[in-house]
Coordinates of C-alpha atoms in Angstrom, one line a residue:
M622 CA 135.2 -66.6 -61.0
N623 CA 133.4 -69.6 -62.0
I624 CA 132.6 -72.5 -58.7
I625 CA 133.2 -75.6 -58.6
L626 CA 131.3 -77.2 -55.6
L627 CA 132.3 -81.1 -55.1
I628 CA 130.7 -83.1 -52.1
S629 CA 131.1 -86.2 -50.5
D630 CA 128.5 -87.8 -48.3
T631 CA 129.8 -89.6 -45.3
F632 CA 133.5 -88.8 -45.4
R633 CA 134.8 -88.7 -42.2
Y634 CA 136.8 -85.6 -41.4
D635 CA 139.5 -88.0 -39.4
N636 CA 140.0 -89.8 -43.3
L637 CA 142.2 -87.4 -44.3
F638 CA 145.6 -86.8 -44.0
D639 CA 146.2 -90.0 -41.2
R640 CA 143.9 -88.6 -38.5
A641 CA 141.7 -92.1 -38.2
V642 CA 143.6 -93.7 -35.3
A643 CA 142.0 -97.1 -35.5
M644 CA 142.3 -97.4 -39.8
P645 CA 143.5 -94.9 -41.7
V646 CA 142.7 -94.1 -45.2
R647 CA 144.6 -93.7 -48.5
T648 CA 144.0 -90.0 -49.7
P649 CA 147.0 -89.2 -52.1
N650 CA 144.7 -86.8 -54.3
L651 CA 143.3 -84.9 -51.3
D652 CA 146.6 -84.8 -49.9
R653 CA 147.6 -82.8 -53.1
F654 CA 145.0 -80.6 -53.4
S655 CA 145.5 -79.3 -49.3
Q656 CA 149.2 -77.8 -50.6
R657 CA 146.8 -74.8 -53.0
A658 CA 143.8 -75.1 -50.7
V659 CA 143.2 -73.2 -47.4
S660 CA 142.0 -75.9 -45.1
L661 CA 138.9 -75.4 -42.1
E662 CA 139.7 -77.0 -39.2
R663 CA 136.2 -76.2 -37.1
L664 CA 133.4 -76.9 -39.9
Y665 CA 130.7 -79.0 -37.6
M666 CA 127.0 -79.8 -39.7
A667 CA 124.5 -78.3 -39.0
S668 CA 120.9 -79.7 -39.8
F669 CA 121.3 -83.7 -39.7
P670 CA 121.6 -85.3 -42.4
T671 CA 121.8 -85.7 -46.3
I672 CA 119.4 -82.6 -47.7
P673 CA 118.6 -81.1 -44.2
H674 CA 122.9 -79.9 -44.7
R675 CA 122.6 -79.3 -48.3
T676 CA 119.5 -77.3 -47.9
D677 CA 121.3 -74.9 -44.5
L678 CA 124.5 -74.7 -48.1
T679 CA 122.6 -73.4 -50.3
T680 CA 120.2 -71.0 -47.9
G681 CA 122.5 -69.7 -45.4
R682 CA 119.7 -70.5 -43.1
F683 CA 119.6 -72.6 -40.6
G684 CA 116.5 -75.5 -41.0
W685 CA 116.6 -78.4 -38.4
P686 CA 115.1 -75.9 -35.3
F687 CA 112.5 -74.9 -38.5
Y688 CA 111.9 -78.4 -40.5
P689 CA 112.7 -82.1 -40.7
W690 CA 114.0 -83.3 -43.9
Q691 CA 112.1 -81.9 -46.5
D692 CA 111.5 -80.7 -50.9
R693 CA 113.6 -77.7 -51.4
F694 CA 110.6 -75.0 -51.7
L695 CA 109.0 -75.5 -48.5
S696 CA 112.3 -74.2 -47.0
G697 CA 112.1 -70.8 -47.9
N698 CA 113.2 -68.6 -51.2
N699 CA 117.0 -68.9 -51.1
H700 CA 118.7 -71.3 -53.6
L701 CA 122.2 -70.7 -54.4
P702 CA 121.4 -71.5 -58.2
I703 CA 119.5 -69.1 -58.7
M704 CA 120.9 -65.9 -57.0
L705 CA 124.0 -67.3 -59.0
R706 CA 121.7 -67.3 -62.0
E707 CA 120.9 -63.3 -61.5
A708 CA 124.6 -62.8 -61.4
G709 CA 124.9 -63.9 -64.9
Y710 CA 126.1 -67.7 -64.4
V711 CA 125.1 -70.9 -65.6
S712 CA 124.9 -73.7 -63.5
Q713 CA 125.0 -77.6 -63.7
I714 CA 124.3 -80.1 -61.3
L715 CA 125.5 -83.6 -61.1
G716 CA 126.4 -86.7 -59.3
D717 CA 124.8 -89.9 -57.8
C718 CA 123.1 -89.4 -54.7
P719 CA 119.6 -90.7 -55.1
H720 CA 118.4 -88.2 -52.8
L721 CA 118.5 -84.4 -54.5
A722 CA 115.8 -84.9 -57.2
R723 CA 113.5 -86.0 -54.7
A724 CA 114.1 -83.6 -52.8
R725 CA 113.8 -81.0 -56.2
F726 CA 117.6 -79.4 -55.3
D727 CA 118.0 -79.9 -59.4
H728 CA 115.8 -76.8 -59.0
G729 CA 117.1 -72.9 -60.5
F730 CA 120.1 -75.4 -62.2
D731 CA 120.5 -74.9 -65.9
G732 CA 121.6 -78.5 -65.9
A733 CA 120.8 -81.3 -63.9
T734 CA 122.2 -85.4 -64.2
F735 CA 121.8 -87.7 -61.9
L736 CA 123.2 -91.4 -62.6
Q737 CA 120.5 -93.8 -61.2
G738 CA 121.1 -96.7 -58.5
Q739 CA 122.9 -96.0 -55.7
E740 CA 120.7 -96.9 -51.7
G741 CA 118.4 -99.7 -53.4
N742 CA 117.0 -97.1 -56.2
T743 CA 115.4 -99.9 -58.0
N744 CA 115.5 -97.7 -61.0
F745 CA 116.0 -101.2 -63.3
L746 CA 114.2 -103.7 -62.5
R747 CA 116.0 -107.2 -63.6
M748 CA 112.9 -109.8 -62.1
N749 CA 114.6 -112.6 -63.9
E750 CA 117.4 -112.6 -61.2
P751 CA 116.5 -113.7 -58.0
I752 CA 117.2 -111.0 -55.3
P753 CA 121.2 -112.5 -53.6
E754 CA 121.0 -112.5 -49.9
T755 CA 124.7 -110.6 -49.3
M756 CA 124.7 -110.0 -45.8
P757 CA 122.5 -112.1 -42.5
R758 CA 120.0 -110.0 -41.4
E759 CA 120.7 -109.7 -37.8
K760 CA 124.3 -107.4 -39.0
T761 CA 122.5 -105.2 -40.8
R762 CA 120.0 -102.3 -41.0
T763 CA 116.1 -103.2 -40.0
G764 CA 113.8 -102.9 -41.7
F765 CA 112.8 -104.2 -45.7
G766 CA 111.7 -102.9 -49.0
F767 CA 111.2 -103.8 -51.8
Q768 CA 110.3 -107.9 -52.3
G769 CA 110.9 -107.8 -48.5
R770 CA 114.9 -107.2 -49.0
N771 CA 117.3 -105.4 -46.8
L772 CA 119.0 -102.0 -47.7
P773 CA 122.2 -103.8 -49.3
D774 CA 120.8 -106.7 -50.8
I775 CA 118.8 -104.8 -53.0
H776 CA 121.8 -102.3 -54.0
S777 CA 124.0 -105.9 -55.3
W778 CA 120.9 -107.0 -57.2
T779 CA 120.8 -103.4 -58.6
N780 CA 124.3 -103.0 -59.6
I781 CA 124.2 -106.8 -60.1
E782 CA 126.0 -106.1 -63.0
W783 CA 129.8 -104.5 -61.8
R784 CA 132.8 -106.6 -62.0
Y785 CA 135.4 -103.3 -62.6
E786 CA 136.5 -100.4 -60.1
T787 CA 134.8 -98.0 -63.3
D788 CA 131.4 -99.9 -63.0
R789 CA 131.2 -98.0 -59.1
F790 CA 129.8 -94.9 -59.1
A791 CA 131.9 -92.7 -57.5
P792 CA 134.5 -92.9 -60.8
R793 CA 131.1 -92.7 -62.7
T794 CA 130.1 -89.2 -61.4
A795 CA 134.1 -88.1 -61.4
E796 CA 133.8 -89.2 -65.6
L797 CA 130.0 -86.4 -66.1
A798 CA 132.5 -84.1 -64.0
V799 CA 135.3 -84.3 -66.6
R800 CA 133.2 -84.2 -69.6
W801 CA 130.9 -81.5 -68.3
L802 CA 134.4 -79.5 -67.4
E803 CA 135.7 -80.4 -71.2
E804 CA 131.9 -79.2 -72.7
N805 CA 132.0 -76.0 -71.0
Y806 CA 135.4 -74.3 -69.2
A807 CA 135.4 -71.8 -72.1
Y808 CA 132.3 -70.4 -70.7
D809 CA 132.5 -67.4 -67.9
P810 CA 131.0 -67.6 -64.9
F811 CA 129.8 -70.8 -64.7
F812 CA 128.5 -73.3 -61.2
L813 CA 129.1 -77.1 -61.1
W814 CA 128.3 -79.1 -58.4
V815 CA 129.3 -82.1 -57.6
D816 CA 127.2 -84.0 -55.7
F817 CA 129.3 -87.9 -54.9
F818 CA 126.9 -89.8 -52.0
D819 CA 129.9 -92.3 -51.4
P820 CA 131.4 -93.0 -49.2
H821 CA 127.6 -93.0 -47.8
E822 CA 126.7 -96.9 -47.6
P823 CA 126.6 -99.6 -49.2
W824 CA 130.4 -100.1 -49.2
D825 CA 131.1 -102.2 -52.1
P826 CA 134.1 -100.8 -53.2
P827 CA 136.1 -103.4 -55.5
E828 CA 137.2 -106.6 -52.2
Y829 CA 141.4 -105.9 -53.4
M830 CA 140.1 -102.8 -52.0
V831 CA 139.1 -104.0 -48.8
K832 CA 141.8 -107.0 -48.7
R833 CA 144.6 -103.8 -48.6
Y834 CA 142.7 -102.2 -45.2
D835 CA 141.8 -105.9 -43.5
P836 CA 144.0 -109.0 -45.5
E837 CA 143.2 -111.7 -43.0
Y838 CA 139.4 -111.6 -42.4
D839 CA 137.7 -114.4 -44.6
G840 CA 133.9 -113.4 -43.8
V841 CA 131.0 -112.1 -45.1
P842 CA 131.4 -108.6 -46.7
M843 CA 130.3 -105.7 -44.5
I844 CA 129.2 -103.9 -46.6
H845 CA 126.9 -102.0 -44.4
P846 CA 126.2 -101.3 -40.7
N847 CA 124.0 -101.9 -38.9
Y848 CA 122.8 -98.3 -37.0
G849 CA 122.8 -99.4 -34.0
K850 CA 125.0 -101.1 -31.6
A851 CA 128.5 -102.0 -32.4
S852 CA 128.5 -105.0 -29.9
D853 CA 125.8 -106.5 -32.6
L854 CA 128.9 -107.4 -35.0
T855 CA 132.5 -109.3 -33.6
D856 CA 135.5 -107.4 -33.8
A857 CA 136.3 -108.7 -37.2
E858 CA 133.2 -108.2 -38.4
L859 CA 133.9 -104.7 -36.7
R860 CA 136.9 -104.2 -38.9
N861 CA 135.7 -105.1 -41.8
L862 CA 132.7 -103.1 -42.2
R863 CA 135.4 -100.0 -41.5
A864 CA 137.9 -102.0 -43.8
H865 CA 135.3 -101.4 -46.6
Y866 CA 134.1 -97.6 -45.5
C867 CA 137.8 -96.9 -45.7
A868 CA 138.2 -98.2 -49.4
E869 CA 134.7 -96.7 -50.8
A870 CA 136.6 -93.5 -49.6
E871 CA 139.6 -94.1 -50.3
M872 CA 137.6 -94.7 -54.0
V873 CA 136.1 -91.1 -53.8
D874 CA 139.3 -89.7 -53.4
R875 CA 140.5 -91.2 -56.6
A876 CA 137.4 -90.0 -58.5
V877 CA 137.9 -86.5 -56.9
G878 CA 141.2 -86.4 -58.5
R879 CA 140.2 -87.4 -61.8
I880 CA 138.2 -84.0 -61.6
L881 CA 141.2 -81.9 -59.6
D882 CA 143.6 -83.3 -63.2
K883 CA 141.4 -82.2 -65.8
I884 CA 141.3 -78.7 -63.1
D885 CA 144.5 -78.4 -64.6
D886 CA 144.5 -79.4 -67.7
L887 CA 141.5 -76.8 -68.5
Q888 CA 143.4 -74.3 -66.4
L889 CA 141.0 -73.3 -65.0
W890 CA 142.3 -72.6 -61.0
E891 CA 143.0 -68.8 -61.8
N892 CA 139.8 -68.7 -62.4
S893 CA 137.7 -70.9 -60.0
I894 CA 137.3 -71.3 -56.5
V895 CA 137.2 -74.9 -55.8
V896 CA 135.6 -76.4 -52.6
F897 CA 135.8 -80.0 -51.2
M898 CA 133.6 -80.8 -48.4
A899 CA 131.8 -83.1 -47.0
D900 CA 128.0 -83.3 -45.5
H901 CA 128.6 -85.7 -42.1
G902 CA 130.7 -88.0 -41.0
M903 CA 129.9 -91.4 -39.9
S904 CA 130.4 -93.8 -36.7
L905 CA 131.9 -96.8 -37.2
G906 CA 132.7 -98.5 -33.4
E907 CA 132.7 -94.9 -31.8
H908 CA 130.4 -94.9 -28.8
N909 CA 129.4 -98.3 -29.4
R910 CA 127.7 -97.7 -32.7
T911 CA 127.8 -98.4 -36.6
G912 CA 126.1 -96.1 -38.6
K913 CA 125.1 -92.3 -38.5
S914 CA 121.3 -92.5 -36.6
N915 CA 119.4 -94.9 -34.8
I916 CA 117.2 -97.0 -37.1
N917 CA 117.7 -100.5 -35.5
D918 CA 115.2 -102.2 -33.3
Q919 CA 117.3 -103.5 -30.8
D920 CA 118.8 -100.5 -30.3
D921 CA 116.9 -97.9 -27.4
R922 CA 119.6 -95.2 -27.0
Y923 CA 118.8 -91.9 -28.2
W924 CA 121.9 -90.7 -30.4
P925 CA 124.2 -87.4 -30.3
V926 CA 126.1 -86.3 -33.4
Y927 CA 129.2 -86.9 -31.4
P928 CA 131.9 -85.9 -33.2
E929 CA 132.7 -89.0 -36.0
V930 CA 129.8 -87.5 -37.8
A931 CA 129.6 -84.1 -36.9
H932 CA 133.0 -82.5 -37.9
E933 CA 133.5 -81.6 -42.1
P934 CA 136.2 -81.8 -43.5
C935 CA 136.8 -79.0 -46.3
M936 CA 139.2 -77.4 -48.0
I937 CA 139.0 -74.5 -50.5
A938 CA 141.5 -73.5 -53.4
A939 CA 140.3 -69.7 -55.1
P940 CA 142.7 -67.1 -56.2
G941 CA 144.6 -64.9 -54.1
L942 CA 145.0 -67.4 -52.1
T943 CA 147.9 -69.5 -50.0
G944 CA 147.7 -72.8 -50.2
G945 CA 148.5 -75.5 -47.9
T946 CA 147.3 -72.6 -44.6
S947 CA 144.0 -73.1 -42.6
V948 CA 141.3 -71.9 -40.7
D949 CA 140.6 -72.1 -36.7
A950 CA 137.6 -70.5 -36.9
I951 CA 134.6 -72.4 -35.4
L952 CA 132.1 -72.3 -39.1
Q953 CA 129.0 -74.1 -40.0
P954 CA 127.7 -75.3 -43.5
V955 CA 125.2 -71.4 -43.7
D956 CA 128.2 -69.8 -43.6
F957 CA 129.5 -71.2 -47.3
L958 CA 126.7 -68.8 -49.2
P959 CA 127.8 -65.4 -47.8
T960 CA 131.3 -66.7 -48.1
L961 CA 130.8 -67.3 -52.0
I962 CA 129.3 -64.3 -52.8
E963 CA 132.1 -62.0 -51.2
L964 CA 134.9 -64.7 -52.3
A965 CA 133.2 -63.8 -56.0
N966 CA 132.7 -60.1 -55.7
L967 CA 129.0 -60.9 -56.3
D968 CA 126.5 -58.1 -56.2
V969 CA 123.7 -60.5 -55.0
I970 CA 121.1 -60.0 -51.6
P971 CA 119.1 -63.0 -50.9
P972 CA 115.6 -63.3 -51.0
D973 CA 115.3 -64.3 -47.2
P974 CA 118.0 -62.5 -44.3
M975 CA 120.6 -65.1 -43.8
H976 CA 122.1 -67.2 -41.1
G977 CA 125.2 -67.0 -42.1
K978 CA 128.8 -64.8 -41.7
S979 CA 131.2 -65.1 -44.3
F980 CA 134.3 -66.3 -43.3
A981 CA 136.6 -64.7 -46.9
A982 CA 139.1 -62.4 -44.3
H983 CA 140.0 -65.6 -42.8
L984 CA 140.3 -67.6 -46.4
R985 CA 142.3 -64.5 -47.3
G986 CA 144.2 -64.8 -44.0
E987 CA 143.3 -61.6 -43.0
S988 CA 141.1 -62.0 -39.9
T989 CA 142.1 -64.1 -37.2
S990 CA 139.0 -63.0 -35.2
P991 CA 135.8 -65.9 -33.8
V992 CA 132.7 -66.3 -36.6
R993 CA 131.1 -67.9 -33.7
D994 CA 131.4 -68.4 -30.5
Y995 CA 130.4 -72.4 -30.8
A996 CA 128.3 -74.5 -33.4
V997 CA 125.2 -76.5 -32.9
T998 CA 124.9 -80.1 -34.6
A999 CA 120.6 -81.6 -34.8
S1000 CA 118.2 -82.9 -36.8
H1001 CA 115.3 -81.5 -36.2
I1002 CA 112.6 -83.3 -33.8
R1003 CA 109.1 -83.2 -34.6
S1004 CA 107.5 -84.3 -31.7
A1005 CA 106.5 -81.2 -29.5
D1006 CA 106.1 -82.5 -25.9
S1007 CA 108.8 -84.7 -25.5
V1008 CA 111.8 -86.0 -27.3
P1009 CA 110.8 -89.7 -28.9
P1010 CA 113.4 -92.3 -27.9
N1011 CA 115.3 -93.6 -30.6
A1012 CA 115.4 -89.5 -32.1
T1013 CA 118.7 -87.7 -33.2
T1014 CA 119.8 -85.2 -30.3
P1015 CA 121.9 -82.1 -30.5
V1016 CA 125.9 -81.7 -29.8
V1017 CA 127.2 -78.2 -28.7
Y1018 CA 130.9 -77.1 -29.8
T1019 CA 133.2 -74.9 -28.5
K1020 CA 136.8 -75.2 -29.3
E1021 CA 137.7 -76.5 -26.1
W1022 CA 134.5 -78.6 -25.0
A1023 CA 131.4 -80.8 -26.4
Y1024 CA 128.3 -80.4 -24.8
V1025 CA 125.2 -82.9 -24.8
P1026 CA 122.1 -81.9 -24.0
I1027 CA 120.1 -85.3 -24.2
G1028 CA 123.1 -88.5 -23.8
P1029 CA 122.2 -91.5 -25.3
D1030 CA 120.0 -92.4 -21.6
G1031 CA 118.5 -89.1 -21.9
E1032 CA 122.0 -87.5 -19.1
R1033 CA 123.9 -84.6 -20.3
E1034 CA 126.8 -85.1 -21.4
L1035 CA 130.3 -83.6 -21.6
Y1036 CA 134.2 -83.6 -23.1
H1037 CA 136.9 -81.9 -23.2
L1038 CA 137.3 -82.5 -27.0
T1039 CA 141.0 -80.9 -26.5
N1040 CA 142.3 -84.3 -25.5
D1041 CA 139.1 -86.0 -26.4
Y1042 CA 138.8 -85.8 -29.8
Y1043 CA 136.1 -88.9 -30.3
A1044 CA 134.0 -87.4 -26.9
E1045 CA 135.0 -90.6 -25.1
K1046 CA 135.0 -89.7 -21.5
N1047 CA 131.9 -88.4 -19.8
V1048 CA 133.1 -85.4 -18.1
I1049 CA 130.3 -83.5 -16.4
A1050 CA 130.8 -84.5 -12.9
A1051 CA 133.5 -82.2 -12.6
H1052 CA 132.7 -79.6 -15.0
R1053 CA 128.2 -79.3 -13.9
N1054 CA 128.9 -75.3 -14.5
V1055 CA 131.0 -75.7 -17.8
A1056 CA 127.5 -77.7 -18.8
E1057 CA 125.2 -74.8 -17.6
E1058 CA 126.9 -72.5 -19.3
I1059 CA 127.1 -74.2 -22.4
H1060 CA 123.5 -75.1 -21.9
G1061 CA 122.5 -71.5 -21.9
M1062 CA 124.4 -70.8 -25.0
F1063 CA 122.3 -73.3 -26.7
M1064 CA 119.1 -71.7 -25.4
G1065 CA 120.0 -68.7 -26.8
F1066 CA 121.2 -70.3 -30.6
L1067 CA 117.3 -71.7 -30.5
E1068 CA 116.4 -67.3 -29.5
N1069 CA 118.8 -65.9 -31.9
C1070 CA 117.4 -67.7 -35.0
D1071 CA 113.9 -67.1 -33.8
A1072 CA 113.4 -70.6 -33.9
P1073 CA 109.2 -72.2 -33.0
E1074 CA 108.8 -71.6 -29.4
E1075 CA 107.8 -75.7 -29.0
T1076 CA 111.6 -76.1 -30.2
I1077 CA 112.6 -74.1 -27.1
A1078 CA 110.1 -75.4 -25.3
L1079 CA 111.5 -78.9 -25.8
F1080 CA 114.9 -77.8 -24.9
K1081 CA 114.2 -75.9 -21.8
R1082 CA 113.1 -79.6 -20.7

């Protein structure tokens, strides 16, 4: 079967189906897709963030205990397009994520096309034009790049000619995918990876889309989080920041819908596995944070990977699967490689043994047994002696609990997810035995995947 993988960066789980309490996102196209697909309800990111997630996905192995964000060639021998090539596939990666080519994710694909200019990527200079100030410096992330300007300024300058919705990246990436499908739909089998960087910040959809979410705001558009304390923004600014995120997520829904319509046109559903997923979410005020990691000079907290960041949406359609159903098993991105191999009925043996476990039987409705008892979401920590200040720290997720070994102030935390989805009420004082049990599971995870001794020792301390 063909494999069509649609990835959206920073697309929150609660964007779908009006789940977001603070500000629901309009996602009519993904809602429609859910009627054809099986939804995964407990998929948690493993290695954080962008490139580590995609490395887990294409290798079937946990990366964060072993290595940081790095070149794909340094992360083992498994790589999905290379394995699919051995099974007779041709493969194409296309999108606008600026990090993929830098990390050499295009290696192994027969075709690779990347749109330039996302997130301050100065691919084409325009020095006759002054770089505008788009946001007050104290309201966005610290640190400055080209010409001493901050990231949202550089991004707006790089894409200064934008006027219409179709000028934005998500619609342009979708049109690339549509054209590719029209050029290649008769070939069988193919693997198409479409990578939307949106709704990754900067959030700059047309302002008329933002106004539908926040009609009363009349201040400076909040197009970029500060990757620090949400309390540095006024209530009105924070609402407008969320509105920009929601409008950009809605724009991604429209772009994905364009691709789904073309799959309809070309009658590809009968011989294709189609996946929509995100790599992670984003804090939009939860836990007094905006962003997904602490890169703000004014915030000295650790940043655990709380649910609004760790919980990933995912829907999978394929011949033989019953649309409009869901899988409640705990899953992680490393489980996708063995699952795709089984769904496509491929005789492929990865060079390196996989940590992932196939959940194909769950997608087919043939099993409800656990795939995993828990999921660990974490970032690689380089120091062998201590957890450095401002680090992104792990969270362990079970069906009932979220356990945080290192909370914002360095203390352990425990949240009862059953009635506290966003992990807002720390109940560890009343359930220390539960925290100890899950901490043991966490240490067992590190030992079972043969994590380096220094990593195990770090979390023992």
